[in-house]
């Protein structure tokens, strides 16, 4: 008999991690799988950051850390917010966590009561929906269109608001669509929220630096939104530090205090060595990580060109992050190599089994017509992967 709680029984397994596990299984069988499913830079953490970590070990940073992070790190975060985002936060408004994922889990836990609705423009990052559900919130998916670059409009937001709406969560640049909300687009959303003063916003800016056009804007930069917005960020993506597990928030101080309290009972402060290394990462001028962004930009151009040669793929032009999110619905209902493709999940599995390329179904991101392809892989791997996809589909 299943003795587990409803909470865990109702929780979906992260689709990106599930796909990576399936790819690993096939690799173990000797298959040469190209992995384009994970949201992880394929670069090493820059040496100047690694050196800071080694120094921290040698300086005996080994004790429990303050629950909300070392003061020196929080000061570096405050300077970063000021330098990159024109945001002024004070020490009590910053909480450092074990990855932005924990930052988000904290926010859900401290903000949501059972039945509270959280508006998620689709496609959204894979974990938003289940993090919200874990805290008894109700995700409300707002479908966007490729024609509008997968962004939620003010009208769509207005229509989705109910008396139960508590929050809106979005990422910009967006995982999985790569879309970046402009200042004007955010202002239009903020104008809707003027009429609804009890709705709070989570602005997930973890891909901030991986922006090919420039012009990153934070919702909290609007004076009327600052007290209603939690700005989430972290070092996983831009600094190639996924395994170091450091994320952070800038928030109204009552929310930050609550996250601190929650974290104090769940995990305590984040890892000591990683925190010391992140001080160095955040104090560095963003030009030191530009070589990675430049390479992602080259790969984006490459993959968009290659995809345009495949019939039936319709793709927006991502402005940031390192994903493309093509609509592949023109293949639905077709049988290829004896396999019938009825939806994006079938399509993604078809690519894994027949092209030996791992991608992720759009269904994991709340979109049933698209798949996510990560281009955090070498240019040679991208060329080979798209060649295989083309062959498998022809
Ligand atoms: C949009 C978005 N937010 C948050 C995260 C979590 O990042 P972290 O590694 O800091 O937990 C990810 C990672 O994939 C992401 O894509």
GROMACS .gro file of C-alpha atoms and ligand atoms in nm:
model
  410
    1UNK     CA    1   0.000   0.000   0.000
    2UNK     CA    2   0.124   0.348  -0.082
    3UNK     CA    3   0.197   0.511   0.254
    4UNK     CA    4   0.334   0.831   0.107
    5UNK     CA    5   0.168   1.166   0.156
    6UNK     CA    6  -0.071   1.316  -0.099
    7UNK     CA    7   0.183   1.594  -0.123
    8UNK     CA    8   0.451   1.376  -0.276
    9UNK     CA    9   0.212   1.151  -0.465
   10UNK     CA   10   0.067   1.453  -0.641
   11UNK     CA   11   0.407   1.603  -0.722
   12UNK     CA   12   0.533   1.574  -1.080
   13UNK     CA   13   0.891   1.463  -1.138
   14UNK     CA   14   1.093   1.742  -1.294
   15UNK     CA   15   1.060   1.671  -1.668
   16UNK     CA   16   1.404   1.806  -1.749
   17UNK     CA   17   1.564   1.578  -1.491
   18UNK     CA   18   1.350   1.285  -1.610
   19UNK     CA   19   1.465   1.340  -1.967
   20UNK     CA   20   1.827   1.358  -1.855
   21UNK     CA   21   1.780   1.028  -1.667
   22UNK     CA   22   1.632   0.861  -1.976
   23UNK     CA   23   1.919   0.988  -2.189
   24UNK     CA   24   2.164   0.849  -1.932
   25UNK     CA   25   1.989   0.510  -1.950
   26UNK     CA   26   2.025   0.500  -2.327
   27UNK     CA   27   2.389   0.605  -2.302
   28UNK     CA   28   2.448   0.319  -2.058
   29UNK     CA   29   2.312   0.088  -2.332
   30UNK     CA   30   2.586   0.222  -2.557
   31UNK     CA   31   2.376   0.473  -2.756
   32UNK     CA   32   2.548   0.796  -2.858
   33UNK     CA   33   2.299   1.050  -2.724
   34UNK     CA   34   2.346   1.423  -2.774
   35UNK     CA   35   2.199   1.596  -2.470
   36UNK     CA   36   2.016   1.919  -2.547
   37UNK     CA   37   1.773   1.884  -2.260
   38UNK     CA   38   1.946   2.036  -1.959
   39UNK     CA   39   1.945   2.399  -1.856
   40UNK     CA   40   2.309   2.404  -1.770
   41UNK     CA   41   2.599   2.597  -1.926
   42UNK     CA   42   2.865   2.364  -2.066
   43UNK     CA   43   3.144   2.596  -1.948
   44UNK     CA   44   3.361   2.554  -1.641
   45UNK     CA   45   3.322   2.798  -1.354
   46UNK     CA   46   3.570   3.082  -1.428
   47UNK     CA   47   3.909   3.037  -1.261
   48UNK     CA   48   3.893   3.363  -1.063
   49UNK     CA   49   3.580   3.232  -0.887
   50UNK     CA   50   3.728   2.889  -0.823
   51UNK     CA   51   4.034   3.053  -0.668
   52UNK     CA   52   3.813   3.245  -0.425
   53UNK     CA   53   3.659   2.914  -0.316
   54UNK     CA   54   3.999   2.754  -0.262
   55UNK     CA   55   4.106   3.053  -0.057
   56UNK     CA   56   3.790   3.024   0.153
   57UNK     CA   57   3.866   2.659   0.227
   58UNK     CA   58   4.218   2.749   0.330
   59UNK     CA   59   4.086   3.028   0.550
   60UNK     CA   60   3.874   2.770   0.730
   61UNK     CA   61   3.530   2.883   0.626
   62UNK     CA   62   3.364   2.570   0.757
   63UNK     CA   63   3.105   2.669   1.015
   64UNK     CA   64   2.730   2.712   0.984
   65UNK     CA   65   2.658   3.031   0.796
   66UNK     CA   66   2.405   3.300   0.890
   67UNK     CA   67   2.065   3.171   0.772
   68UNK     CA   68   2.016   3.457   0.526
   69UNK     CA   69   2.378   3.461   0.404
   70UNK     CA   70   2.712   3.618   0.497
   71UNK     CA   71   2.686   3.994   0.541
   72UNK     CA   72   2.973   4.039   0.291
   73UNK     CA   73   2.778   3.843   0.032
   74UNK     CA   74   2.458   4.035   0.101
   75UNK     CA   75   2.656   4.358   0.058
   76UNK     CA   76   2.791   4.230  -0.274
   77UNK     CA   77   2.434   4.147  -0.380
   78UNK     CA   78   2.315   4.496  -0.282
   79UNK     CA   79   2.594   4.648  -0.496
   80UNK     CA   80   2.509   4.415  -0.783
   81UNK     CA   81   2.140   4.515  -0.770
   82UNK     CA   82   2.243   4.880  -0.775
   83UNK     CA   83   2.504   4.839  -1.050
   84UNK     CA   84   2.306   4.616  -1.288
   85UNK     CA   85   1.942   4.689  -1.208
   86UNK     CA   86   1.927   5.034  -1.055
   87UNK     CA   87   1.761   4.879  -0.750
   88UNK     CA   88   1.826   4.993  -0.395
   89UNK     CA   89   1.793   4.720  -0.135
   90UNK     CA   90   1.907   4.715   0.227
   91UNK     CA   91   2.060   4.422   0.417
   92UNK     CA   92   1.732   4.295   0.572
   93UNK     CA   93   1.582   4.276   0.222
   94UNK     CA   94   1.832   4.019   0.093
   95UNK     CA   95   1.815   3.643   0.153
   96UNK     CA   96   2.073   3.403   0.011
   97UNK     CA   97   1.950   3.049  -0.054
   98UNK     CA   98   2.059   2.712  -0.186
   99UNK     CA   99   1.990   2.801  -0.546
  100UNK     CA  100   1.719   3.023  -0.689
  101UNK     CA  101   1.502   2.714  -0.669
  102UNK     CA  102   1.506   2.736  -0.292
  103UNK     CA  103   1.443   3.110  -0.313
  104UNK     CA  104   1.127   3.032  -0.510
  105UNK     CA  105   1.021   2.754  -0.274
  106UNK     CA  106   1.065   2.991   0.020
  107UNK     CA  107   0.850   3.256  -0.147
  108UNK     CA  108   0.570   3.008  -0.219
  109UNK     CA  109   0.583   2.876   0.136
  110UNK     CA  110   0.567   3.217   0.301
  111UNK     CA  111   0.316   3.382   0.066
  112UNK     CA  112   0.055   3.121  -0.022
  113UNK     CA  113  -0.244   2.996   0.171
  114UNK     CA  114  -0.447   2.700   0.042
  115UNK     CA  115  -0.636   2.799  -0.271
  116UNK     CA  116  -0.437   3.115  -0.344
  117UNK     CA  117  -0.390   3.152  -0.716
  118UNK     CA  118  -0.059   3.218  -0.886
  119UNK     CA  119  -0.069   3.339  -1.244
  120UNK     CA  120   0.196   3.172  -1.461
  121UNK     CA  121   0.233   3.299  -1.815
  122UNK     CA  122   0.299   2.988  -2.029
  123UNK     CA  123   0.549   2.868  -2.113
  124UNK     CA  124   0.696   2.897  -1.764
  125UNK     CA  125   0.998   2.742  -1.598
  126UNK     CA  126   0.930   2.376  -1.533
  127UNK     CA  127   0.929   2.390  -1.151
  128UNK     CA  128   0.703   2.693  -1.093
  129UNK     CA  129   0.383   2.497  -1.112
  130UNK     CA  130   0.487   2.222  -0.871
  131UNK     CA  131   0.657   2.460  -0.628
  132UNK     CA  132   0.329   2.653  -0.610
  133UNK     CA  133   0.126   2.334  -0.564
  134UNK     CA  134   0.358   2.213  -0.287
  135UNK     CA  135   0.253   2.519  -0.090
  136UNK     CA  136  -0.116   2.449  -0.162
  137UNK     CA  137  -0.132   2.728  -0.419
  138UNK     CA  138  -0.321   2.693  -0.745
  139UNK     CA  139  -0.123   2.762  -1.064
  140UNK     CA  140  -0.327   2.954  -1.320
  141UNK     CA  141  -0.174   2.908  -1.662
  142UNK     CA  142  -0.207   3.193  -1.909
  143UNK     CA  143  -0.141   3.076  -2.259
  144UNK     CA  144   0.073   3.308  -2.471
  145UNK     CA  145   0.138   3.290  -2.843
  146UNK     CA  146   0.447   3.260  -3.055
  147UNK     CA  147   0.319   3.564  -3.248
  148UNK     CA  148   0.352   3.769  -2.929
  149UNK     CA  149   0.694   3.618  -2.859
  150UNK     CA  150   0.540   3.406  -2.581
  151UNK     CA  151   0.475   3.708  -2.361
  152UNK     CA  152   0.166   3.776  -2.153
  153UNK     CA  153  -0.022   4.090  -2.251
  154UNK     CA  154  -0.194   4.331  -2.013
  155UNK     CA  155  -0.533   4.212  -2.142
  156UNK     CA  156  -0.445   3.849  -2.071
  157UNK     CA  157  -0.329   3.938  -1.722
  158UNK     CA  158  -0.645   4.135  -1.652
  159UNK     CA  159  -0.861   3.846  -1.768
  160UNK     CA  160  -0.676   3.595  -1.548
  161UNK     CA  161  -0.712   3.791  -1.224
  162UNK     CA  162  -0.973   3.670  -0.976
  163UNK     CA  163  -1.039   3.757  -0.611
  164UNK     CA  164  -0.810   3.463  -0.524
  165UNK     CA  165  -0.509   3.586  -0.722
  166UNK     CA  166  -0.214   3.629  -0.489
  167UNK     CA  167   0.089   3.638  -0.714
  168UNK     CA  168   0.230   3.640  -1.066
  169UNK     CA  169   0.552   3.452  -1.140
  170UNK     CA  170   0.751   3.494  -1.460
  171UNK     CA  171   1.110   3.475  -1.580
  172UNK     CA  172   1.272   3.729  -1.810
  173UNK     CA  173   1.479   3.629  -2.001
  174UNK     CA  174   1.241   3.336  -2.006
  175UNK     CA  175   1.323   2.973  -1.968
  176UNK     CA  176   1.209   2.810  -2.200
  177UNK     CA  177   1.118   3.068  -2.467
  178UNK     CA  178   1.415   3.306  -2.439
  179UNK     CA  179   1.173   3.601  -2.445
  180UNK     CA  180   1.268   3.923  -2.271
  181UNK     CA  181   1.000   4.161  -2.145
  182UNK     CA  182   1.071   4.522  -2.242
  183UNK     CA  183   1.021   4.810  -2.000
  184UNK     CA  184   0.702   4.909  -2.184
  185UNK     CA  185   0.561   4.556  -2.168
  186UNK     CA  186   0.629   4.536  -1.795
  187UNK     CA  187   0.477   4.881  -1.745
  188UNK     CA  188   0.159   4.763  -1.916
  189UNK     CA  189   0.141   4.468  -1.673
  190UNK     CA  190   0.218   4.697  -1.379
  191UNK     CA  191  -0.065   4.929  -1.485
  192UNK     CA  192  -0.309   4.640  -1.458
  193UNK     CA  193  -0.174   4.563  -1.112
  194UNK     CA  194  -0.236   4.922  -0.998
  195UNK     CA  195  -0.599   4.821  -0.968
  196UNK     CA  196  -0.513   4.512  -0.766
  197UNK     CA  197  -0.287   4.623  -0.480
  198UNK     CA  198  -0.286   4.282  -0.308
  199UNK     CA  199  -0.117   4.095  -0.592
  200UNK     CA  200   0.258   4.032  -0.564
  201UNK     CA  201   0.509   3.964  -0.838
  202UNK     CA  202   0.802   3.724  -0.860
  203UNK     CA  203   1.046   3.847  -1.121
  204UNK     CA  204   1.291   3.566  -1.187
  205UNK     CA  205   1.597   3.724  -1.346
  206UNK     CA  206   1.842   3.435  -1.331
  207UNK     CA  207   1.920   3.468  -1.705
  208UNK     CA  208   1.968   3.845  -1.679
  209UNK     CA  209   2.322   3.848  -1.818
  210UNK     CA  210   2.247   3.604  -2.100
  211UNK     CA  211   2.069   3.868  -2.300
  212UNK     CA  212   2.167   3.918  -2.664
  213UNK     CA  213   1.997   4.249  -2.729
  214UNK     CA  214   2.063   4.422  -2.398
  215UNK     CA  215   1.794   4.618  -2.222
  216UNK     CA  216   1.722   4.404  -1.918
  217UNK     CA  217   1.454   4.564  -1.703
  218UNK     CA  218   1.343   4.464  -1.353
  219UNK     CA  219   0.981   4.499  -1.245
  220UNK     CA  220   1.099   4.639  -0.909
  221UNK     CA  221   1.254   4.937  -1.091
  222UNK     CA  222   0.905   5.084  -1.110
  223UNK     CA  223   0.855   5.280  -0.788
  224UNK     CA  224   0.495   5.161  -0.757
  225UNK     CA  225   0.602   4.796  -0.792
  226UNK     CA  226   0.908   4.787  -0.566
  227UNK     CA  227   0.709   4.702  -0.252
  228UNK     CA  228   0.515   4.428  -0.430
  229UNK     CA  229   0.794   4.254  -0.618
  230UNK     CA  230   1.039   3.984  -0.519
  231UNK     CA  231   1.341   3.991  -0.748
  232UNK     CA  232   1.496   3.646  -0.777
  233UNK     CA  233   1.844   3.591  -0.914
  234UNK     CA  234   2.137   3.353  -0.881
  235UNK     CA  235   2.474   3.255  -1.021
  236UNK     CA  236   2.393   2.917  -1.179
  237UNK     CA  237   2.352   3.033  -1.536
  238UNK     CA  238   2.563   3.340  -1.607
  239UNK     CA  239   2.862   3.224  -1.402
  240UNK     CA  240   2.839   2.854  -1.495
  241UNK     CA  241   2.791   2.764  -1.129
  242UNK     CA  242   2.489   2.532  -1.130
  243UNK     CA  243   2.640   2.288  -0.881
  244UNK     CA  244   2.746   2.553  -0.633
  245UNK     CA  245   2.381   2.613  -0.543
  246UNK     CA  246   2.356   2.982  -0.463
  247UNK     CA  247   2.054   3.196  -0.540
  248UNK     CA  248   1.917   3.507  -0.375
  249UNK     CA  249   1.627   3.749  -0.350
  250UNK     CA  250   1.577   4.120  -0.306
  251UNK     CA  251   1.233   4.168  -0.150
  252UNK     CA  252   1.013   4.384   0.071
  253UNK     CA  253   1.164   4.328   0.416
  254UNK     CA  254   0.860   4.149   0.562
  255UNK     CA  255   0.883   3.889   0.285
  256UNK     CA  256   1.260   3.858   0.325
  257UNK     CA  257   1.220   3.813   0.700
  258UNK     CA  258   0.965   3.538   0.644
  259UNK     CA  259   1.192   3.359   0.394
  260UNK     CA  260   1.473   3.380   0.647
  261UNK     CA  261   1.249   3.223   0.911
  262UNK     CA  262   1.137   2.947   0.674
  263UNK     CA  263   1.491   2.867   0.566
  264UNK     CA  264   1.602   2.863   0.928
  265UNK     CA  265   1.377   2.562   0.988
  266UNK     CA  266   1.431   2.387   0.656
  267UNK     CA  267   1.798   2.403   0.553
  268UNK     CA  268   1.980   2.679   0.749
  269UNK     CA  269   2.223   2.902   0.559
  270UNK     CA  270   2.365   2.810   0.220
  271UNK     CA  271   2.704   2.645   0.176
  272UNK     CA  272   2.993   2.846   0.323
  273UNK     CA  273   3.253   2.794   0.047
  274UNK     CA  274   3.005   2.860  -0.232
  275UNK     CA  275   2.893   3.183  -0.064
  276UNK     CA  276   3.253   3.312  -0.038
  277UNK     CA  277   3.310   3.230  -0.407
  278UNK     CA  278   2.992   3.411  -0.506
  279UNK     CA  279   3.111   3.730  -0.337
  280UNK     CA  280   3.397   3.732  -0.589
  281UNK     CA  281   3.163   3.642  -0.877
  282UNK     CA  282   2.921   3.926  -0.804
  283UNK     CA  283   3.187   4.185  -0.734
  284UNK     CA  284   3.345   4.117  -1.074
  285UNK     CA  285   3.251   4.333  -1.367
  286UNK     CA  286   3.000   4.146  -1.587
  287UNK     CA  287   3.248   4.189  -1.877
  288UNK     CA  288   3.444   3.897  -1.723
  289UNK     CA  289   3.171   3.653  -1.819
  290UNK     CA  290   3.097   3.806  -2.156
  291UNK     CA  291   3.293   3.538  -2.341
  292UNK     CA  292   3.025   3.286  -2.245
  293UNK     CA  293   2.741   3.515  -2.352
  294UNK     CA  294   2.918   3.580  -2.685
  295UNK     CA  295   2.949   3.207  -2.744
  296UNK     CA  296   2.580   3.152  -2.663
  297UNK     CA  297   2.497   3.425  -2.913
  298UNK     CA  298   2.696   3.246  -3.185
  299UNK     CA  299   2.524   2.919  -3.105
  300UNK     CA  300   2.183   3.082  -3.111
  301UNK     CA  301   2.252   3.208  -3.462
  302UNK     CA  302   2.374   2.865  -3.566
  303UNK     CA  303   2.079   2.672  -3.426
  304UNK     CA  304   1.819   2.917  -3.560
  305UNK     CA  305   1.974   2.887  -3.908
  306UNK     CA  306   1.983   2.509  -3.891
  307UNK     CA  307   1.628   2.481  -3.757
  308UNK     CA  308   1.495   2.704  -4.032
  309UNK     CA  309   1.598   2.431  -4.276
  310UNK     CA  310   1.371   2.175  -4.110
  311UNK     CA  311   1.020   2.172  -4.242
  312UNK     CA  312   0.746   2.217  -3.985
  313UNK     CA  313   0.947   2.388  -3.711
  314UNK     CA  314   0.819   2.733  -3.620
  315UNK     CA  315   1.045   2.925  -3.384
  316UNK     CA  316   1.046   3.267  -3.222
  317UNK     CA  317   1.375   3.452  -3.203
  318UNK     CA  318   1.490   3.417  -2.843
  319UNK     CA  319   1.651   3.732  -2.705
  320UNK     CA  320   1.809   3.568  -2.405
  321UNK     CA  321   1.883   3.248  -2.207
  322UNK     CA  322   2.009   2.948  -2.408
  323UNK     CA  323   1.702   2.775  -2.542
  324UNK     CA  324   1.492   2.763  -2.854
  325UNK     CA  325   1.129   2.664  -2.822
  326UNK     CA  326   1.001   2.557  -3.163
  327UNK     CA  327   0.638   2.479  -3.229
  328UNK     CA  328   0.633   2.128  -3.377
  329UNK     CA  329   0.256   2.076  -3.388
  330UNK     CA  330   0.263   2.033  -3.766
  331UNK     CA  331   0.394   1.681  -3.695
  332UNK     CA  332   0.105   1.584  -3.468
  333UNK     CA  333  -0.108   1.305  -3.612
  334UNK     CA  334   0.174   1.183  -3.837
  335UNK     CA  335   0.339   0.841  -3.822
  336UNK     CA  336   0.713   0.838  -3.881
  337UNK     CA  337   0.924   0.522  -3.869
  338UNK     CA  338   0.622   0.337  -3.736
  339UNK     CA  339   0.578   0.580  -3.446
  340UNK     CA  340   0.269   0.794  -3.422
  341UNK     CA  341   0.330   1.142  -3.289
  342UNK     CA  342   0.026   1.285  -3.115
  343UNK     CA  343   0.178   1.554  -2.900
  344UNK     CA  344   0.498   1.730  -2.796
  345UNK     CA  345   0.590   1.453  -2.552
  346UNK     CA  346   0.567   1.191  -2.829
  347UNK     CA  347   0.775   1.419  -3.050
  348UNK     CA  348   1.046   1.465  -2.789
  349UNK     CA  349   1.059   1.088  -2.725
  350UNK     CA  350   1.072   1.025  -3.099
  351UNK     CA  351   1.376   1.253  -3.123
  352UNK     CA  352   1.542   1.072  -2.836
  353UNK     CA  353   1.484   0.724  -2.975
  354UNK     CA  354   1.522   0.787  -3.347
  355UNK     CA  355   1.762   1.084  -3.366
  356UNK     CA  356   1.940   1.011  -3.037
  357UNK     CA  357   1.892   1.375  -2.936
  358UNK     CA  358   1.753   1.463  -2.592
  359UNK     CA  359   1.515   1.762  -2.578
  360UNK     CA  360   1.227   1.842  -2.340
  361UNK     CA  361   0.856   1.838  -2.417
  362UNK     CA  362   0.683   2.175  -2.398
  363UNK     CA  363   0.417   2.011  -2.181
  364UNK     CA  364   0.662   2.037  -1.892
  365UNK     CA  365   0.649   2.415  -1.936
  366UNK     CA  366   0.273   2.437  -1.977
  367UNK     CA  367   0.279   2.441  -2.358
  368UNK     CA  368   0.156   2.146  -2.558
  369UNK     CA  369   0.278   2.241  -2.905
  370UNK     CA  370   0.649   2.307  -2.855
  371UNK     CA  371   0.968   2.138  -2.747
  372UNK     CA  372   1.262   2.299  -2.572
  373UNK     CA  373   1.606   2.260  -2.721
  374UNK     CA  374   1.898   2.384  -2.512
  375UNK     CA  375   2.195   2.518  -2.703
  376UNK     CA  376   2.427   2.501  -2.405
  377UNK     CA  377   2.630   2.252  -2.607
  378UNK     CA  378   2.927   2.283  -2.843
  379UNK     CA  379   2.869   2.409  -3.197
  380UNK     CA  380   2.974   2.066  -3.331
  381UNK     CA  381   2.717   1.894  -3.112
  382UNK     CA  382   2.449   2.137  -3.225
  383UNK     CA  383   2.532   2.079  -3.593
  384UNK     CA  384   2.530   1.701  -3.548
  385UNK     CA  385   2.208   1.705  -3.342
  386UNK     CA  386   2.012   1.910  -3.592
  387UNK     CA  387   2.144   1.693  -3.878
  388UNK     CA  388   2.017   1.385  -3.696
  389UNK     CA  389   1.677   1.545  -3.628
  390UNK     CA  390   1.644   1.640  -3.993
  391UNK     CA  391   1.731   1.287  -4.106
  392UNK     CA  392   1.496   1.122  -3.857
  393UNK     CA  393   1.206   1.341  -3.972
  394UNK     CA  394   1.265   1.313  -4.345
  395LIG     C1  395   1.402   3.038  -1.480
  395LIG     C2  396   1.479   2.963  -1.377
  395LIG     N1  397   1.465   2.999  -1.249
  395LIG     C3  398   1.532   2.935  -1.151
  395LIG     C4  399   1.616   2.829  -1.180
  395LIG     C5  400   1.687   2.761  -1.064
  395LIG     O1  401   1.819   2.796  -1.058
  395LIG     P1  402   1.915   2.748  -0.941
  395LIG     O2  403   2.018   2.662  -1.008
  395LIG     O3  404   1.976   2.875  -0.888
  395LIG     O4  405   1.835   2.677  -0.840
  395LIG     C6  406   1.634   2.788  -1.312
  395LIG     C7  407   1.721   2.673  -1.344
  395LIG     O5  408   1.703   2.604  -1.442
  395LIG     C8  409   1.565   2.858  -1.413
  395LIG     O6  410   1.578   2.823  -1.542
   0.00000   0.00000   0.00000
